Amino acid sequence: MKKNCVMKKYSFKYSPDLLLTVIVVAALALMTACDTKGDKKAGATGAPYGEESFGEVVKRRGLNADDVLAAAKTYTPDKLKDEYIALNSGGQAGNMIMYTVPSMRMTKYVPTSSRQPVNGFGYSVESEAVLKSGYIDGQVIDWGDTHHPGFSETNGNYDGKWAVVNDKANPRVFVVSLKDWELKQTVNNPIFRSNHGGCFFTPNSDYIGEASQYPAPLDRKYYPLTESNFKKYWRGGLTYWKFDNEIGKIDEDKSFTMEFPPYTQDLTDMGKLVSDGWSFTNSFCTEMYYGGIESGRPPFEAGCSSRDVDYLHVVNWKKAAELIKNRNNYKIINGHKVIPIDVAVANNILFLIPEPKSPHGVDVSPDGKYIIVAGKLDSHAWVYSWDKITKAIADKNFESTDHFGIPVISLETALHGSVEVGLGPLHNQYDKEPGVVYTSIYVDSRITKWDYVNLKVLDFVSSHYNVGHLVAAHGDVINPHGKYLISLNKLSIDRFNPVGPLHPQNHQLIDIEGDKMSIIYDMPLPMGEPHYTALISVNDFESIETYPVGTNIYTMEKSPYYTELGSERMETQGKKVHVFATINEGVMKPGNINLEQGQEVEIHITNHGQTKLDHYVYEISAYDQMYRWRPGETATLAFKAERAGMYPLLLDNYHSPEGRSLQGYLSVRHNEAAENERLLAYSKRVQTDMQMQSFQPSAIEMKNLLEGEMEFLNYGCNACHRFGEDFNGPDLLMVDKRRTEDWLKSWIMNPEEHMNEADIEAMRQRYKLAMPDQNVSEEDVAKIITYLKLRTTQFINEQ
Amino acid sequence: MKHFFKALTVALISLLLTCVVMSDAMAQQTLSDVKKNRGLNDEDVLAAAKTFMPRGGRDEYFAFVGSGNSGTMIVYGLPSMRIYKYVGVFSPEPWQGYGFDDESTLMLKKGSLDNTLLKYGDMRFPALSETGGKYDGKYLFYSDGANSRIALLGLDDFETKQVLMHPLFINAFPGVAVSQGTEFVFQTSEFPTPWDHREANVIADYETKFKSGITAWKFEDTDEAAGSGHHIGRMIKEASFTLELPPFVLDFFDAGKLESNGLLIGLASYQNQNYVYVYDYLKAQNLQMYTENDFAVVPFKEAVNAGAIALIPLDQAAKSVKVDPSGKYFITAANTAQVFDFVKVKNALAQKTFSFSNVLGAPQINPADVLHGELNLGSKVIDLAFDYRPNVVYASVYDDQKLVRWNYETLAVEQSLDLSFKPGHLMTPQGNSIEPHSNYLTVVNKEGVYENAINTGPTRPGYQHLIDISSDKMRDIYTMSIPQANIYGSVSVLRTTIKPIIRYPLGTNTRTGEISRFKTVAGQEKIEREGNRVHIFGTLIRSHITPEIVEVEEGDVVTFHLTNLERAEDETHGFTVSTYGVHGSFEPGKTASLTFTADRAGVFPYYCTEFCSALHLEMEGILLIRPKGYVVTEEDLKEEVLTAEQLAEYKKNYEDKIQVINETQDVINSVVTFLKENDYAKYPYVEALVVDALDQMELAKTAKANYERYAAEGKWKDAFLWAEQYWQYQVKTADVGLRAKKLLSEQINK
């Protein structure tokens, strides 16, 4: 048999399909001979398949030999352990996404800038404090556009301590601890308006690089948009955030920014080993074009791609870090240190090198000797030699200077060589085999494997479709692992079950152990749009399962609100109430909470559970209050008891299927003044929303509306008035009989003018509310009055 | 003999497979190598073969997760267990702009008590819409057990279409059920409260002021937009009604079907006694009602007098109760599961053979009168699920760590499967319809403790297992992790029953299903100002936003009304303005609006947040916010003039570009030739791509006219830039064309 097999090996070398046919035929023949399907009703959808052999399953599911092999390489039953964690940016979802490799199972969303109820992020005072520390100029920003995650490094390899990611839309950097994979710090960039080239650690995590994307004035002021102003005031830059790798904190005071010209800076990478101490940032739109399609100018996409080359920015950051010790070497913008271009040029720490048209990725090789740049509008990848660059710098061998006086090293001087890798190359990741690199090819939708030392293509594999970034195991550090590569495809079109116009992304796992790459799994990414992903071995970090009792998990310190078992209590200070509570063995103490309407309450809860199963969700019905307490955590719910009534207090043991259990009631005693305050706040919100965009009920909801009812609703009249009952304002039933039409019109349009009338004053006393001026137009007043009449008639008919 | 043949088959097939994969010996490992290296046995490989989805393959079923306090719908596929999408329902979700664009925000605020954007919901047991007791794949419903809301999702585009706040309940059970024609969607309270937003004493006032209730939300699906495939059915609050109940704690419930259509059964408890309630809502809808907070309420007394409600006392607390596919029985999930006969229940109701117990005056049916039979299943039964096999039901037994397959007609256990974990809620495909399917059963593992799971901190994902129930021998074949979900019951429907759309009619407000009044078509982009209110009517298309430069004054209230002009599948664009907190997702054809107050002066880039083409990063614009009172000077507007050398350089650039354009056209032509020669129109996916590619070339015409005009006028800079733009269109055409070519080649080689 064995010999036979070997013979077959050759005869079937390039024909797996033929072999599959053989299998299927064989399987079919045997199936007929041994039908074991007891209760199956042939052909009926949903009927049991019956006991199937391996061959029958393969046939039914249309698997070929490659599929079976791929299944075996990725299927990870409980007895096996996954090998890598993929940490993805979540893009517009404002989080980070984790899945395991090779089984490609989603495991976690780490919130960074979006509220996330299952984690509770943004729902407790403590987590909201981290969220709000990322608000810029007081603007509520409950989302983010995370782009490039990075792991902290020691000696150029992942040390399994911290992860960081940047927010392109609202230039910020988030620091996550790998101990618990929770957000610990948010740092706002004080001078950029967007970023992209982040976050990249230096090889010993001294600094984290964050490069700007779209240029803007660094002082964040307004300047009229003209070509001369653009060149004069608009700037880019690269911020070097000083990082303490022990405590995982960015020190804003010790951080600085290298000012860049108003080119649109893109990705960055940090030098390693021989090139350690340097950073590399590429750019597009060195044309300094700024669009204007609406006024007949070509769009950005044309103006930003018209030059044949853009610039790679080469910065000696170690020297820059020395320079900022001298006050003469930097200016302070918005409280932040910035090294101006002229100071950098004078100190020989900033250089430019031409790079192919509109590049996207810049990636330093594991030995630090080469820098590969791929230009999305050029079919080549360009390999720069660090040796040659250093030599050019030493010899001051520059071809010219740019508009801002920065020395430019010629492409020929710096280049090791280039290779045609395909249409639209974007990013590069390194293999464990020295000299081997993988490049994502966007337009051709493929991954090209090539040799960057000897400059030749080794292999390629098609990806579906339009790959953006790619990631190999530890593929951006000094010791890459090889083994797995993931293609982060931007489109999935026909790959998965259709789920409406918004498609998932498609991450394809590629086996790169052999000489030939083979795709072994297609994974839909169900939420968010990952840009970059980093793969870390499961052996390279160690996480905790529980916290010491009383921990504020966002500071990792003991909470001042920690409450011992038995010392649960309520403390009232005027309008403010503090509840010190505990959760222990599925019970929340205290059970009932009694308040008066209008009081502000803070419920500080300590979860005394100490096993990994002790996760609790505590909810206050109808108050939109909830948080998830991890084992040992202390966290606070804070809210104003705006509404009177009885609200069930519920505790859900997260790791039990029992459901929610009633702990007691939040009882809020009615208070007239507070009720009025609530109603006024309500109508104010309605008014604000009307300014944003008028309410527009859908067709089906409008079907039964009376004439004028729409206007009645649009102006928020129903917030206070009902028919046949007193509500927050007087009953409107038969109001048209009690008042003249002219009076009603005048009252609705100008309520202020009637405030001194005795009966109006009496009603104000009774309802504790004044009729607001809703700025109703004359036309709409007529409609509203028509509605008052029609509704009265309708109501009487109903009775 | 049979066994012998089977064993031989397996042996032969694996041998053959081994040979196949050895075919490329240098590059690939063999199956047996992989098995050995990874420690897999034959059962594992069989399980892998049953779940692995080959590239481009379609899962048999869609499943929708009861995701608890995530407030987000999660949909995945069976049997690959890959998650396809998270969709914001009760919680804002920025990826889809849900709760961030005006349309969804206003919809959510309408579904709140005080016009606020609530931050989350608790949704544990969803329901699919039905026609004649079968899933019709059109809508999905969720009840919010936290903030007492109910939501409707459209399954044509997988978006939330309606969120309503319950006008009475302060606390709702986080599950829903539908009548067999989706005439009604049912929602109940969970813990009793007064309905009037006034405090009350939990002990003294309990029986007088605390209430429970069952609401029948009227659902209308008459208004289907012709041709677009976009369903716009809605729940009608004015036609809905609530049955008022004494202070029962209400739990899981289910709607009758076929023979038991018109009845709703559910679990209730009061003072440590457990009941099943039987509610005849068809009878109740004709009873005298009163109005509370503008909502129709059936008084409990009326229902009792009409025989529309009765209780059946239970010996044991049950965790769930489900109506069987035939509608003849309902079964309680209890240690000793009880099977009740609907015919007997109906008789009891009709003949009023019940006693009026001392319990709040509720009519009480003697269980012995309506019981078909019972069966002891073990300790702590959590849930039940039905499959294709007649009279078969599955039960999860938590403490005993097993699954039991039993016959509820004969009351006998058929098989049981010992599990490695404590099983929670169950789901079979089509399980709650009149035609449940076999082969797959999902089982939730709430504890989710696995020796080999990667520890990524205290917050762990939810887990569930896929059980293969295709044969007599049940097998645990897949362990699935779901992040960001507090998993409870799910529902699942045959993939082909759902017919999703891939684009909207141009200018659709996706929350209403109507054409938005802010729809903007190419060439009609404009900026309108009324006082401090600025409306920007813009468009999005690969790879530019029109307009690209917008200038407003500090303090203006600004709205970007954007329409995605794309018709190509999967060509979504996103939009945000730097540091202004807004984000929108614009799928092909969608119109949405983003409003903010421009209260900070300065320069704010805006851009497309979805990687949409090779020139995605260039899909940007600039919002300039002028400080209040800023006076524009002549100096501000002074522009640079091109020198003769610069002009000459642009002319050369232009000529070079024309050369490149010609070369690119050759590539496009060769692709077009290939596509035509191979009858691309026969393959719908390929055809769609080709249509898109040709659309891109159509757009290029303006750019061509511009560069020719400017060249004729000697304006070389403009000529060059427009030639560049023309080439960009060529690149996009080529990009899509090559994708089509690749797909077509695959189809041909199949």
CSV table of N, CA and C in Angstrom, one decimal, chain B residues 75-139:
chain,number,residue,atom,x,y,z
B,75,VAL,N,-24.9,38.1,15.0
B,75,VAL,CA,-25.4,37.0,14.1
B,75,VAL,C,-24.2,36.2,13.7
B,76,TYR,N,-24.4,34.9,13.7
B,76,TYR,CA,-23.3,34.0,13.3
B,76,TYR,C,-23.8,32.9,12.4
B,77,GLY,N,-23.0,32.0,11.9
B,77,GLY,CA,-23.4,31.0,10.9
B,77,GLY,C,-23.2,29.6,11.5
B,78,LEU,N,-24.1,28.7,11.2
B,78,LEU,CA,-24.0,27.3,11.6
B,78,LEU,C,-23.7,26.5,10.3
B,79,PRO,N,-22.8,25.6,10.2
B,79,PRO,CA,-22.0,25.0,11.4
B,79,PRO,C,-20.7,25.6,11.5
B,80,SER,N,-20.3,26.7,10.8
B,80,SER,CA,-18.9,27.1,10.9
B,80,SER,C,-18.7,27.9,12.2
B,81,MET,N,-19.8,28.4,12.8
B,81,MET,CA,-19.7,29.1,14.1
B,81,MET,C,-18.9,30.4,13.9
B,82,ARG,N,-18.8,31.0,12.7
B,82,ARG,CA,-18.1,32.2,12.5
B,82,ARG,C,-19.1,33.4,12.7
B,83,ILE,N,-18.7,34.4,13.4
B,83,ILE,CA,-19.6,35.5,13.7
B,83,ILE,C,-19.5,36.5,12.5
B,84,TYR,N,-20.7,36.8,12.0
B,84,TYR,CA,-20.8,37.7,10.8
B,84,TYR,C,-21.0,39.2,11.1
B,85,LYS,N,-21.7,39.5,12.2
B,85,LYS,CA,-22.0,40.9,12.4
B,85,LYS,C,-22.5,41.2,13.8
B,86,TYR,N,-22.1,42.3,14.3
B,86,TYR,CA,-22.7,42.9,15.5
B,86,TYR,C,-23.5,44.1,15.0
B,87,VAL,N,-24.7,44.2,15.5
B,87,VAL,CA,-25.6,45.4,15.1
B,87,VAL,C,-26.1,46.1,16.3
B,88,GLY,N,-25.9,47.4,16.4
B,88,GLY,CA,-26.4,48.1,17.6
B,88,GLY,C,-28.0,48.1,17.6
B,89,VAL,N,-28.5,47.8,18.8
B,89,VAL,CA,-30.0,47.7,18.9
B,89,VAL,C,-30.4,48.7,20.1
B,90,PHE,N,-30.0,48.3,21.3
B,90,PHE,CA,-30.3,49.2,22.4
B,90,PHE,C,-29.1,50.0,22.9
B,91,SER,N,-27.9,49.7,22.4
B,91,SER,CA,-26.7,50.4,22.8
B,91,SER,C,-26.1,51.1,21.5
B,92,PRO,N,-25.6,52.3,21.7
B,92,PRO,CA,-25.0,53.0,20.5
B,92,PRO,C,-23.8,52.2,20.0
B,93,GLU,N,-23.5,52.2,18.7
B,93,GLU,CA,-22.4,51.4,18.1
B,93,GLU,C,-21.8,52.2,17.0
B,94,PRO,N,-20.6,52.7,17.3
B,94,PRO,CA,-20.0,53.7,16.4
B,94,PRO,C,-19.6,53.2,15.0
B,95,TRP,N,-19.2,51.9,14.9
B,95,TRP,CA,-18.8,51.4,13.6
B,95,TRP,C,-20.0,51.6,12.6
B,96,GLN,N,-21.2,51.4,13.0
B,96,GLN,CA,-22.3,51.6,12.1
B,96,GLN,C,-22.9,53.0,12.2
B,97,GLY,N,-22.3,53.9,13.0
B,97,GLY,CA,-22.8,55.2,13.2
B,97,GLY,C,-24.1,55.2,14.1
B,98,TYR,N,-24.4,54.1,14.7
B,98,TYR,CA,-25.7,53.9,15.4
B,98,TYR,C,-25.6,54.7,16.7
B,99,GLY,N,-26.6,55.6,16.8
B,99,GLY,CA,-26.5,56.5,17.9
B,99,GLY,C,-25.5,57.6,17.8
B,100,PHE,N,-24.9,57.7,16.5
B,100,PHE,CA,-24.0,58.8,16.2
B,100,PHE,C,-24.4,59.6,15.1
B,101,ASP,N,-25.2,59.0,14.1
B,101,ASP,CA,-25.8,59.9,13.1
B,101,ASP,C,-27.2,60.3,13.6
B,102,ASP,N,-27.7,61.4,12.9
B,102,ASP,CA,-29.0,62.0,13.4
B,102,ASP,C,-30.2,61.0,13.3
B,103,GLU,N,-30.2,60.2,12.2
B,103,GLU,CA,-31.4,59.4,11.9
B,103,GLU,C,-31.5,58.3,13.0
B,104,SER,N,-30.4,57.6,13.3
B,104,SER,CA,-30.5,56.6,14.4
B,104,SER,C,-30.7,57.2,15.8
B,105,THR,N,-30.0,58.3,16.0
B,105,THR,CA,-30.1,59.0,17.3
B,105,THR,C,-31.6,59.4,17.6
B,106,LEU,N,-32.2,60.0,16.6
B,106,LEU,CA,-33.6,60.5,16.8
B,106,LEU,C,-34.5,59.3,17.0
B,107,MET,N,-34.2,58.2,16.2
B,107,MET,CA,-35.1,57.0,16.4
B,107,MET,C,-34.9,56.4,17.9
B,108,LEU,N,-33.7,56.4,18.3
B,108,LEU,CA,-33.4,55.9,19.7
B,108,LEU,C,-34.0,56.8,20.7
B,109,LYS,N,-33.9,58.1,20.5
B,109,LYS,CA,-34.5,59.1,21.5
B,109,LYS,C,-36.0,59.0,21.6
B,110,LYS,N,-36.6,58.7,20.4
B,110,LYS,CA,-38.1,58.6,20.4
B,110,LYS,C,-38.5,57.4,21.2
B,111,GLY,N,-37.6,56.4,21.3
B,111,GLY,CA,-37.9,55.2,22.1
B,111,GLY,C,-37.3,55.3,23.5
B,112,SER,N,-37.4,56.5,24.0
B,112,SER,CA,-36.9,56.7,25.4
B,112,SER,C,-38.0,57.5,26.2
B,113,LEU,N,-37.9,57.5,27.5
B,113,LEU,CA,-39.0,58.2,28.2
B,113,LEU,C,-38.8,59.7,28.2
B,114,ASP,N,-37.5,60.2,28.3
B,114,ASP,CA,-37.3,61.6,28.4
B,114,ASP,C,-36.5,62.2,27.3
B,115,ASN,N,-36.6,61.6,26.1
B,115,ASN,CA,-35.9,62.0,24.9
B,115,ASN,C,-34.4,62.0,25.2
B,116,THR,N,-33.9,60.9,25.7
B,116,THR,CA,-32.5,60.8,26.0
B,116,THR,C,-31.9,59.6,25.1
B,117,LEU,N,-30.6,59.6,24.9
B,117,LEU,CA,-30.0,58.5,24.3
B,117,LEU,C,-29.5,57.5,25.3
B,118,LEU,N,-30.4,56.5,25.5
B,118,LEU,CA,-30.0,55.5,26.6
B,118,LEU,C,-28.8,54.7,26.1
B,119,LYS,N,-28.0,54.3,27.1
B,119,LYS,CA,-26.7,53.7,26.8
B,119,LYS,C,-26.7,52.2,26.6
B,120,TYR,N,-27.7,51.5,27.1
B,120,TYR,CA,-27.6,50.0,26.9
B,120,TYR,C,-29.0,49.4,27.0
B,121,GLY,N,-29.1,48.1,26.8
B,121,GLY,CA,-30.3,47.3,27.0
B,121,GLY,C,-29.9,45.9,27.4
B,122,ASP,N,-30.8,45.1,27.8
B,122,ASP,CA,-30.5,43.8,28.2
B,122,ASP,C,-31.4,42.8,27.5
B,123,MET,N,-30.9,42.1,26.5
B,123,MET,CA,-31.7,41.4,25.5
B,123,MET,C,-31.3,39.9,25.5
B,124,ARG,N,-32.2,39.1,26.0
B,124,ARG,CA,-31.7,37.7,26.2
B,124,ARG,C,-32.4,36.6,25.4
B,125,PHE,N,-33.6,36.9,24.9
B,125,PHE,CA,-34.3,35.9,24.1
B,125,PHE,C,-35.0,36.5,22.9
B,126,PRO,N,-34.4,36.5,21.8
B,126,PRO,CA,-35.0,37.2,20.6
B,126,PRO,C,-36.0,36.3,20.0
B,127,ALA,N,-36.8,36.9,19.0
B,127,ALA,CA,-37.7,36.1,18.2
B,127,ALA,C,-37.7,36.5,16.8
B,128,LEU,N,-37.9,35.6,15.9
B,128,LEU,CA,-37.9,35.9,14.5
B,128,LEU,C,-39.4,36.0,14.0
B,129,SER,N,-39.6,36.8,13.0
B,129,SER,CA,-41.0,37.0,12.5
B,129,SER,C,-41.4,35.7,11.8
B,130,GLU,N,-42.7,35.4,11.9
B,130,GLU,CA,-43.3,34.2,11.3
B,130,GLU,C,-44.4,34.4,10.4
B,131,THR,N,-44.6,33.5,9.4
B,131,THR,CA,-45.8,33.5,8.6
B,131,THR,C,-46.3,32.1,8.6
B,132,GLY,N,-47.5,31.9,9.1
B,132,GLY,CA,-48.1,30.6,9.2
B,132,GLY,C,-47.3,29.7,10.1
B,133,GLY,N,-46.6,30.3,11.1
B,133,GLY,CA,-45.9,29.5,12.1
B,133,GLY,C,-44.5,29.1,11.6
B,134,LYS,N,-44.1,29.6,10.3
B,134,LYS,CA,-42.8,29.3,9.8
B,134,LYS,C,-42.0,30.6,9.8
B,135,TYR,N,-40.7,30.5,10.0
B,135,TYR,CA,-39.9,31.8,9.9
B,135,TYR,C,-40.0,32.3,8.5
B,136,ASP,N,-40.2,33.6,8.4
B,136,ASP,CA,-40.2,34.2,7.1
B,136,ASP,C,-39.0,35.0,6.8
B,137,GLY,N,-38.1,35.1,7.7
B,137,GLY,CA,-36.8,35.7,7.5
B,137,GLY,C,-36.8,37.2,7.3
B,138,LYS,N,-37.9,37.9,7.7
B,138,LYS,CA,-38.0,39.3,7.5
B,138,LYS,C,-37.6,40.2,8.7
B,139,TYR,N,-38.0,39.8,9.8
B,139,TYR,CA,-37.7,40.7,11.0
B,139,TYR,C,-37.2,39.9,12.2
